[in-house]
Coordinates of C-alpha atoms and ligand atoms in Angstrom, one line a residue:
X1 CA 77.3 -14.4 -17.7
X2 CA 78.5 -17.5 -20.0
X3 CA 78.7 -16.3 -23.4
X4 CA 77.1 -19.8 -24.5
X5 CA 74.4 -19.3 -21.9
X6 CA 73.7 -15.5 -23.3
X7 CA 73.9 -16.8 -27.0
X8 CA 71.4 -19.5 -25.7
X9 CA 69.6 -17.3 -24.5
X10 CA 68.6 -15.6 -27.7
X11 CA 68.2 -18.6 -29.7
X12 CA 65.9 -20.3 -26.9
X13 CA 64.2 -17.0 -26.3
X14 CA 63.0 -17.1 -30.0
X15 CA 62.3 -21.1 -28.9
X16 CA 60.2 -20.7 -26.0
X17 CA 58.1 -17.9 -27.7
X18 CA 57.5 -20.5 -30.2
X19 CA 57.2 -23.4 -27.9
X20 CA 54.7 -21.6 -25.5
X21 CA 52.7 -20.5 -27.7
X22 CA 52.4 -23.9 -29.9
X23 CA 52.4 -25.6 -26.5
X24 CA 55.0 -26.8 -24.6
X25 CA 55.0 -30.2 -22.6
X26 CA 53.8 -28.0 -19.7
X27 CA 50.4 -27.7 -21.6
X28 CA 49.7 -30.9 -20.8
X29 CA 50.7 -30.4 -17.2
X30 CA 48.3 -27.6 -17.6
X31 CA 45.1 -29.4 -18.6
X32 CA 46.2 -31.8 -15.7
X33 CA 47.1 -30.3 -11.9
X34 CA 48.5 -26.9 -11.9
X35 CA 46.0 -25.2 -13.8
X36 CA 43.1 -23.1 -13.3
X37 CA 44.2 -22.5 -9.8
X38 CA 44.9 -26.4 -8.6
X39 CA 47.9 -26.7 -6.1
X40 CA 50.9 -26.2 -8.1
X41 CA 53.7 -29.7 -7.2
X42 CA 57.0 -28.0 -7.1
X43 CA 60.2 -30.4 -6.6
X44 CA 63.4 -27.8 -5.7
X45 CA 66.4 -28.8 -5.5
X46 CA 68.8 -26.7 -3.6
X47 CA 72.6 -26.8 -3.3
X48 CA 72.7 -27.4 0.1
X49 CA 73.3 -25.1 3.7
X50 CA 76.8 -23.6 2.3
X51 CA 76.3 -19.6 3.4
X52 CA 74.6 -17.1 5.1
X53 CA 73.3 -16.1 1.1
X54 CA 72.1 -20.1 0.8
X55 CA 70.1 -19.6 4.1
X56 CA 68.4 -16.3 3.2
X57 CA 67.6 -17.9 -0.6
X58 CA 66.0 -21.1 1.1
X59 CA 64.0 -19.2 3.5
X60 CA 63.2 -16.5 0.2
X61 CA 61.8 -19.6 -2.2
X62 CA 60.0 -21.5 1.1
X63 CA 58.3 -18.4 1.7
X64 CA 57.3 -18.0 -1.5
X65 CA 56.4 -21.8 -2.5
X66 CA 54.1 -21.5 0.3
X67 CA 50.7 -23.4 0.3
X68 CA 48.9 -20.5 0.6
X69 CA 50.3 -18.8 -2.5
X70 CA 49.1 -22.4 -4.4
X71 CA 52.0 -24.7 -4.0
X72 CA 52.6 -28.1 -2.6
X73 CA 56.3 -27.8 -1.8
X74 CA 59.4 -31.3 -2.0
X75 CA 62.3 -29.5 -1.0
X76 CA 65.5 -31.3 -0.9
X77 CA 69.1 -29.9 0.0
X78 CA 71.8 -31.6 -1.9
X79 CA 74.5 -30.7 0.9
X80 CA 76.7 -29.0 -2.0
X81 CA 77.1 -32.6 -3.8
X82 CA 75.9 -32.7 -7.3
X83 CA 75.5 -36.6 -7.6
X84 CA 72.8 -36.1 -5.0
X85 CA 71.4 -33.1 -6.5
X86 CA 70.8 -35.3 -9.7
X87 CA 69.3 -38.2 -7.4
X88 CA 66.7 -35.1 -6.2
X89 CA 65.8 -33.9 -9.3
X90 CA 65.4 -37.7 -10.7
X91 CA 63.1 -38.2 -7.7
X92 CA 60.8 -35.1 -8.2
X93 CA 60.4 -36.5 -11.8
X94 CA 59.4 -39.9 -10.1
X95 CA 57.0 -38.2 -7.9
X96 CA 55.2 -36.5 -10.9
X97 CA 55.4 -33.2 -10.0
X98 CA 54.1 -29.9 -12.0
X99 CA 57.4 -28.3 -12.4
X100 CA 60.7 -28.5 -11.0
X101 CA 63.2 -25.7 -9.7
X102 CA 67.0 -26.0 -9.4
X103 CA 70.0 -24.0 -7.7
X104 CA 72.5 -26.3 -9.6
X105 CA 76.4 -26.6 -7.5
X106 CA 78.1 -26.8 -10.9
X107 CA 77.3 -26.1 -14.3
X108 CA 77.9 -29.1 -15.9
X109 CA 75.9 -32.8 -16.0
X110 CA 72.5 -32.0 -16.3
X111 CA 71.6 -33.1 -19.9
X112 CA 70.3 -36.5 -18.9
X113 CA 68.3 -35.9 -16.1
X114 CA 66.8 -32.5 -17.7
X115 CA 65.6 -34.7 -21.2
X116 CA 64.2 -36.6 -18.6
X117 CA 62.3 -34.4 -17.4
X118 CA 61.5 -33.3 -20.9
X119 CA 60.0 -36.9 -21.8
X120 CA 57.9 -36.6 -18.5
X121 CA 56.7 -33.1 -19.5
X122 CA 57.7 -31.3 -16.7
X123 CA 59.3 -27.9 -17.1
X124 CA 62.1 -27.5 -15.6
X125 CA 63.3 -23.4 -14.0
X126 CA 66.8 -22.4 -12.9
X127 CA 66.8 -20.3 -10.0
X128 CA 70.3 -18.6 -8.9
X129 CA 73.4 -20.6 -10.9
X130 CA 73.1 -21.2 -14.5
X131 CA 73.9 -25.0 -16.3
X132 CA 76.2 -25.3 -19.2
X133 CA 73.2 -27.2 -21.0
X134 CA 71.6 -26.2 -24.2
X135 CA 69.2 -23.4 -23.0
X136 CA 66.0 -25.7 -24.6
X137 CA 66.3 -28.4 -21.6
X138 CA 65.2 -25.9 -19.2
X139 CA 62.2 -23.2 -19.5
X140 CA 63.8 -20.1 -18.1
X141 CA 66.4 -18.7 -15.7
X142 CA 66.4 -16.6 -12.7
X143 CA 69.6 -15.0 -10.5
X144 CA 72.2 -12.2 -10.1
X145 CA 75.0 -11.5 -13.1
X146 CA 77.6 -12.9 -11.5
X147 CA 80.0 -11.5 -13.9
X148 CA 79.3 -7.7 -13.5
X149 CA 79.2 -8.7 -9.9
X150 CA 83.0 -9.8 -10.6
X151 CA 83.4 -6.9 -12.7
X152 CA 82.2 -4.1 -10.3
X153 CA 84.5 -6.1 -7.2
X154 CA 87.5 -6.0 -9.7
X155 CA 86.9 -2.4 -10.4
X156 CA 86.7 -1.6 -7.0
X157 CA 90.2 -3.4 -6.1
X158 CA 91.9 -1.6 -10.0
X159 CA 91.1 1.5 -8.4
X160 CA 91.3 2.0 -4.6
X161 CA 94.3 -0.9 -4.0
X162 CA 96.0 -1.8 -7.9
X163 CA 97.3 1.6 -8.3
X164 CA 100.3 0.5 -6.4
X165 CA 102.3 -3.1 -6.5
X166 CA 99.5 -5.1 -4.8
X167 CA 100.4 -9.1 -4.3
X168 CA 96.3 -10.8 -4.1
X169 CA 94.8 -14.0 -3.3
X170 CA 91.4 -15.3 -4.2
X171 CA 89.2 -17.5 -2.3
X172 CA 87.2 -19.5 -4.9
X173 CA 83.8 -20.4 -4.5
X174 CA 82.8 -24.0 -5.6
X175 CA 84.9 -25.6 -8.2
X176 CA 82.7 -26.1 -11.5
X177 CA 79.7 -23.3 -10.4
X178 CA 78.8 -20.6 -12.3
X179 CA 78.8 -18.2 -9.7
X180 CA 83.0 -18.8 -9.3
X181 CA 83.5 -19.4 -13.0
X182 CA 81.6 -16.0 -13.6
X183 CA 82.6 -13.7 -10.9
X184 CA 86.6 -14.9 -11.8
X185 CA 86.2 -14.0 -15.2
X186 CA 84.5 -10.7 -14.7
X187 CA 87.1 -9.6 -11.7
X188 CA 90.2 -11.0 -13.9
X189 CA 88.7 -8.3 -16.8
X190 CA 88.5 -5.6 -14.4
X191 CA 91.8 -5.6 -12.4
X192 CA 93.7 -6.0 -16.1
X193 CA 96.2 -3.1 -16.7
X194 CA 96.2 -2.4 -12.8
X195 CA 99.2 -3.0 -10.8
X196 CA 97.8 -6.3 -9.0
X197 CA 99.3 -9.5 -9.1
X198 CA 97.3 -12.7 -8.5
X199 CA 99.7 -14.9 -6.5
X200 CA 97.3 -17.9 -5.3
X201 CA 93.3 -18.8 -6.3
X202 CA 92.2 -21.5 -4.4
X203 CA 88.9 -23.2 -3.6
X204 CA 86.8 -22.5 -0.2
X205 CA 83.6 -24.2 -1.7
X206 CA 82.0 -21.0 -0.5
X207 CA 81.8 -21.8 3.2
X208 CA 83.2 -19.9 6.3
X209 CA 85.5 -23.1 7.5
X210 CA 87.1 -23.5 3.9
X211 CA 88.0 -19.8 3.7
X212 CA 89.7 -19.6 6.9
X213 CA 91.5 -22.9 6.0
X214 CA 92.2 -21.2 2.7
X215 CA 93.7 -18.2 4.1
X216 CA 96.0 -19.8 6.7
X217 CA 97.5 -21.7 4.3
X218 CA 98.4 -18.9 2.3
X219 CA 99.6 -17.0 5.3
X220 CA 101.7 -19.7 5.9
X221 CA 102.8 -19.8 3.0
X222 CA 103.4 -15.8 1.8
X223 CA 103.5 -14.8 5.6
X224 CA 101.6 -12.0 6.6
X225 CA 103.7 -9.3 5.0
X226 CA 103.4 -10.9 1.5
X227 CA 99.5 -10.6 1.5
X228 CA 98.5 -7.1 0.5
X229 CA 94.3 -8.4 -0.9
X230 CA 92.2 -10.7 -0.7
X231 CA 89.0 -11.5 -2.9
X232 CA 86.9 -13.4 -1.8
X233 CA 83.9 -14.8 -4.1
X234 CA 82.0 -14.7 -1.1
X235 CA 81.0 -12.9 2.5
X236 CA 81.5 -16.4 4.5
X237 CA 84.9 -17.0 3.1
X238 CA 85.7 -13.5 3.7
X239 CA 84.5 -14.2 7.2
X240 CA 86.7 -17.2 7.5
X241 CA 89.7 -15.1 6.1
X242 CA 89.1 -12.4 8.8
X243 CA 89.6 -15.0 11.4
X244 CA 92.7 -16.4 9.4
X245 CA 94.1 -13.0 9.5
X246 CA 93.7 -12.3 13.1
X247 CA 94.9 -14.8 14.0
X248 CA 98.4 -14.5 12.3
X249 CA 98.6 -11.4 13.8
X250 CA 97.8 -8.6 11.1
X251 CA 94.4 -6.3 11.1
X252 CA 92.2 -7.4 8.1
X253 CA 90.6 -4.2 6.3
X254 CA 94.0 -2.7 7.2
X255 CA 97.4 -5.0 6.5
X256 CA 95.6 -7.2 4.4
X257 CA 92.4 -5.5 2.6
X258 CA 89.4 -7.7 1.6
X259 CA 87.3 -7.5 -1.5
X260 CA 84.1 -9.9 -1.4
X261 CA 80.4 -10.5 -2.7
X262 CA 77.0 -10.8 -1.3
X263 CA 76.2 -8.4 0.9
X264 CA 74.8 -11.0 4.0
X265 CA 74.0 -9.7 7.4
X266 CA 77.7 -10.7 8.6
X267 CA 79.4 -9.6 5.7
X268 CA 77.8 -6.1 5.9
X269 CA 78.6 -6.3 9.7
X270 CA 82.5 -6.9 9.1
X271 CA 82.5 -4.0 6.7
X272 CA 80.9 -1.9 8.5
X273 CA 83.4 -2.7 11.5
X274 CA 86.1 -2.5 9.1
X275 CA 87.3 -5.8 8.2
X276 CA 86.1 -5.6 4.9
X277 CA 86.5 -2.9 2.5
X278 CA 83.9 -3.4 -0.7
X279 CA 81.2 -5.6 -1.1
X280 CA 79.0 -6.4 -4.3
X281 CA 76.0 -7.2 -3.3
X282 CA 73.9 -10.6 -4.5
X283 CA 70.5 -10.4 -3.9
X284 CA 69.2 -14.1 -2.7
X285 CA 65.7 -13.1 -2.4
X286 CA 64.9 -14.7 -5.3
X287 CA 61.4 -16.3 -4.4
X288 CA 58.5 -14.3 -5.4
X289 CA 59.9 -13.7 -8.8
X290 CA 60.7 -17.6 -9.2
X291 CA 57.3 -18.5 -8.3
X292 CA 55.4 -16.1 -10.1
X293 CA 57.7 -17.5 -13.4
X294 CA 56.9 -21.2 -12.4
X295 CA 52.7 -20.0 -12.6
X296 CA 53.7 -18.5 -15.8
X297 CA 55.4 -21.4 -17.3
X298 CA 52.6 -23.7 -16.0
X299 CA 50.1 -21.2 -17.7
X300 CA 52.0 -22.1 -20.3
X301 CA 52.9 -17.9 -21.1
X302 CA 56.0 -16.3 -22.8
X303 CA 58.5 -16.1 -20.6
X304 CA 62.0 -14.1 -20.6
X305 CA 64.8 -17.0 -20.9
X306 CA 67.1 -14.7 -18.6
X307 CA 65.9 -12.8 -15.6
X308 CA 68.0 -10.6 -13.8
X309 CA 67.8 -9.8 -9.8
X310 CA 69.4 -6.1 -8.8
X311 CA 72.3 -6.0 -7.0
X312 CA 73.9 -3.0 -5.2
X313 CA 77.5 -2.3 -3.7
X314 CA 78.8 -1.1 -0.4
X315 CA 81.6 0.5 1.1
X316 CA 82.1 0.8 5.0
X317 CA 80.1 4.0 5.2
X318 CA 77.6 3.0 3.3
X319 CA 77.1 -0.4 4.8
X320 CA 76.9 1.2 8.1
X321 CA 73.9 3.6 6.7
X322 CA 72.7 0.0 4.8
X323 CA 72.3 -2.2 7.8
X324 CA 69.9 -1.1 9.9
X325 CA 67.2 -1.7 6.9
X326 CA 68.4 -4.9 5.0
X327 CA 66.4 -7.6 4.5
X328 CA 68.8 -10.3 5.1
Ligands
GZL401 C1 75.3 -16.7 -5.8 C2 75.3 -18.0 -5.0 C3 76.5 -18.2 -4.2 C4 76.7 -17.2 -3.2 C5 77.3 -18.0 -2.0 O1 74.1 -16.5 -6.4 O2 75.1 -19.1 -5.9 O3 76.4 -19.5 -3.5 O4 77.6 -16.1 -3.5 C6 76.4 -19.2 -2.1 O5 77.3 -17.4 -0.8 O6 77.0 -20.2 -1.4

């Protein structure tokens, strides 16, 4: 994680005990709707329909922001542009709702509309990305560690591909997002000292089409022969590069080995096929815990500024002994 965000997170911890307790603008909210059992108004803004993991987190947080679990749901996909994830968030505040949840693309630009949402005393919850923001604009934060999910990839590559001359590309996830920023930073820490060279990072913005795009540019580029690894930040690029790779004639898992994160159905599928060689899991079922934190906010209880989701880690044998149970 950030090391602002985790420093943030003690300082804001120490905050929110103090503001929840002395009441925090959700108090209000409580005396009002949302306490005592009234119908909970959630506004969530989501990034958008970007991956298999997006799909399975949406259906995860509708489930869970269910009217019969004591919400009124406004759900708005922001079609992975953060000008119109602002707009949502600006309209939840217009609508009055209780609290408001956001997956945020990128990190960065959410000061205004979150002191916004402060003056309107509504509480705003991070679910999955974190915001560069001072920790005190938002009330707490739940999603995976995307570094240690870098971390544990890069480990994986250092010691089953770097111990010999290995040339890599990366397929980025969205430009600006925590999830890329993080996972790069923890992979780059792992693989140091390791014997791979990182000849090409580009963007794929997380989707299927803009890995495969990706990818055949870099074999056009490096040929298929100059590719010995790919790491991909995520299962739908990877999936894109597999079809890149095919395509250009080479056998991906094999000539060109793939590193990736998430752990979705197709993901688990390719490596248990072979295509893919190591995947760290991301656990998108993030809903039940989200909701039960928005009750707690609007209860106005302590809660932990940083909550972490547990994430696994697969190789092709034990994705094929994986798959039959997963939940997504
Ligand atoms: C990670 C999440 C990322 C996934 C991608 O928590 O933000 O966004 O890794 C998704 O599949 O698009």
């Amino acid at each position: 994680m950030k090391k602002k965000f985790l420093a943030g997170v003690a300082i804001a911890s120490a905050m929110t005990l103090f503001l929840t307790g002395c009441g925090s603008g959700s108090d209000d909210k409580a005396s009002g709707s949302g306490g005592g059992g009234d119908v909970i108004k959630v506004g969530f803004a989501q990034t958008g329909s970007e991956s298999g993991w997006r799909s399975a987190n949406t259906d995860s947080m509708k489930k869970a922001f269910s009217k019969e679990n004591g919400f009124d749901l406004v759900f708005n996909a922001a079609d992975n542009d953060p000008a119109a994830q602002i707009a949502a968030v600006r309209s939840f505040i217009n609508q009055g709702v209780d609290a408001i949840v956001v997956a945020p693309i990128v990190e960065d630009g959410w000061d205004d509309v979150f002191k916004e949402a402060a003056d309107a005393k509504i509480p705003v919850i991070l679910e999955d990305r974190t915001v560069s923001s001072d920790p005190s604009l938002y009330a707490t934060w739940i999603g995976d560690n995307f570094e240690a999910e870098g971390e544990a990839a890069g480990k994986w590559a250092a010691d089953n591909v770097g111990t010999a001359p290995t040339k890599m590309v990366v397929l980025e996830g969205t430009t600006g997002s925590s999830a890329a920023n993080d996972r790069a930073t923890g992979f780059d820490k792992a693989i140091a000292g390791s014997k791979i060279t990182k000849i090409d990072s580009q963007t794929g913005d997380f989707t299927r089409d803009g890995g495969k795009k990706v990818m055949e540019g870099f074999l056009q580029k490096y040929g298929k022969d100059g590719i010995d690894l790919v790491f991909a930040h995520n299962d739908d690029m990877a999936l894109g590069a597999i079809e890149a790779i095919k395509a250009a004639g080479a056998t991906p898992g094999k000539d060109i080995k793939i590193v990736s994160i998430d752990g979705v159905h197709d993901g688990m599928q390719a490596l248990a096929d072979g295509e893919i060689n190591y995947i760290v899991e991301c656990n998108p079922l993030l809903g039940d815990d989200a909701a039960a934190l928005v009750k707690k906010v609007i209860g106005k209880e302590t809660v932990e500024k940083a909550n972490f989701a547990k994430d696994g880690a697969f190789d092709q044998e034990q994705a094929k002994a994986a798959l039959p149970t997963r939940a997504y």
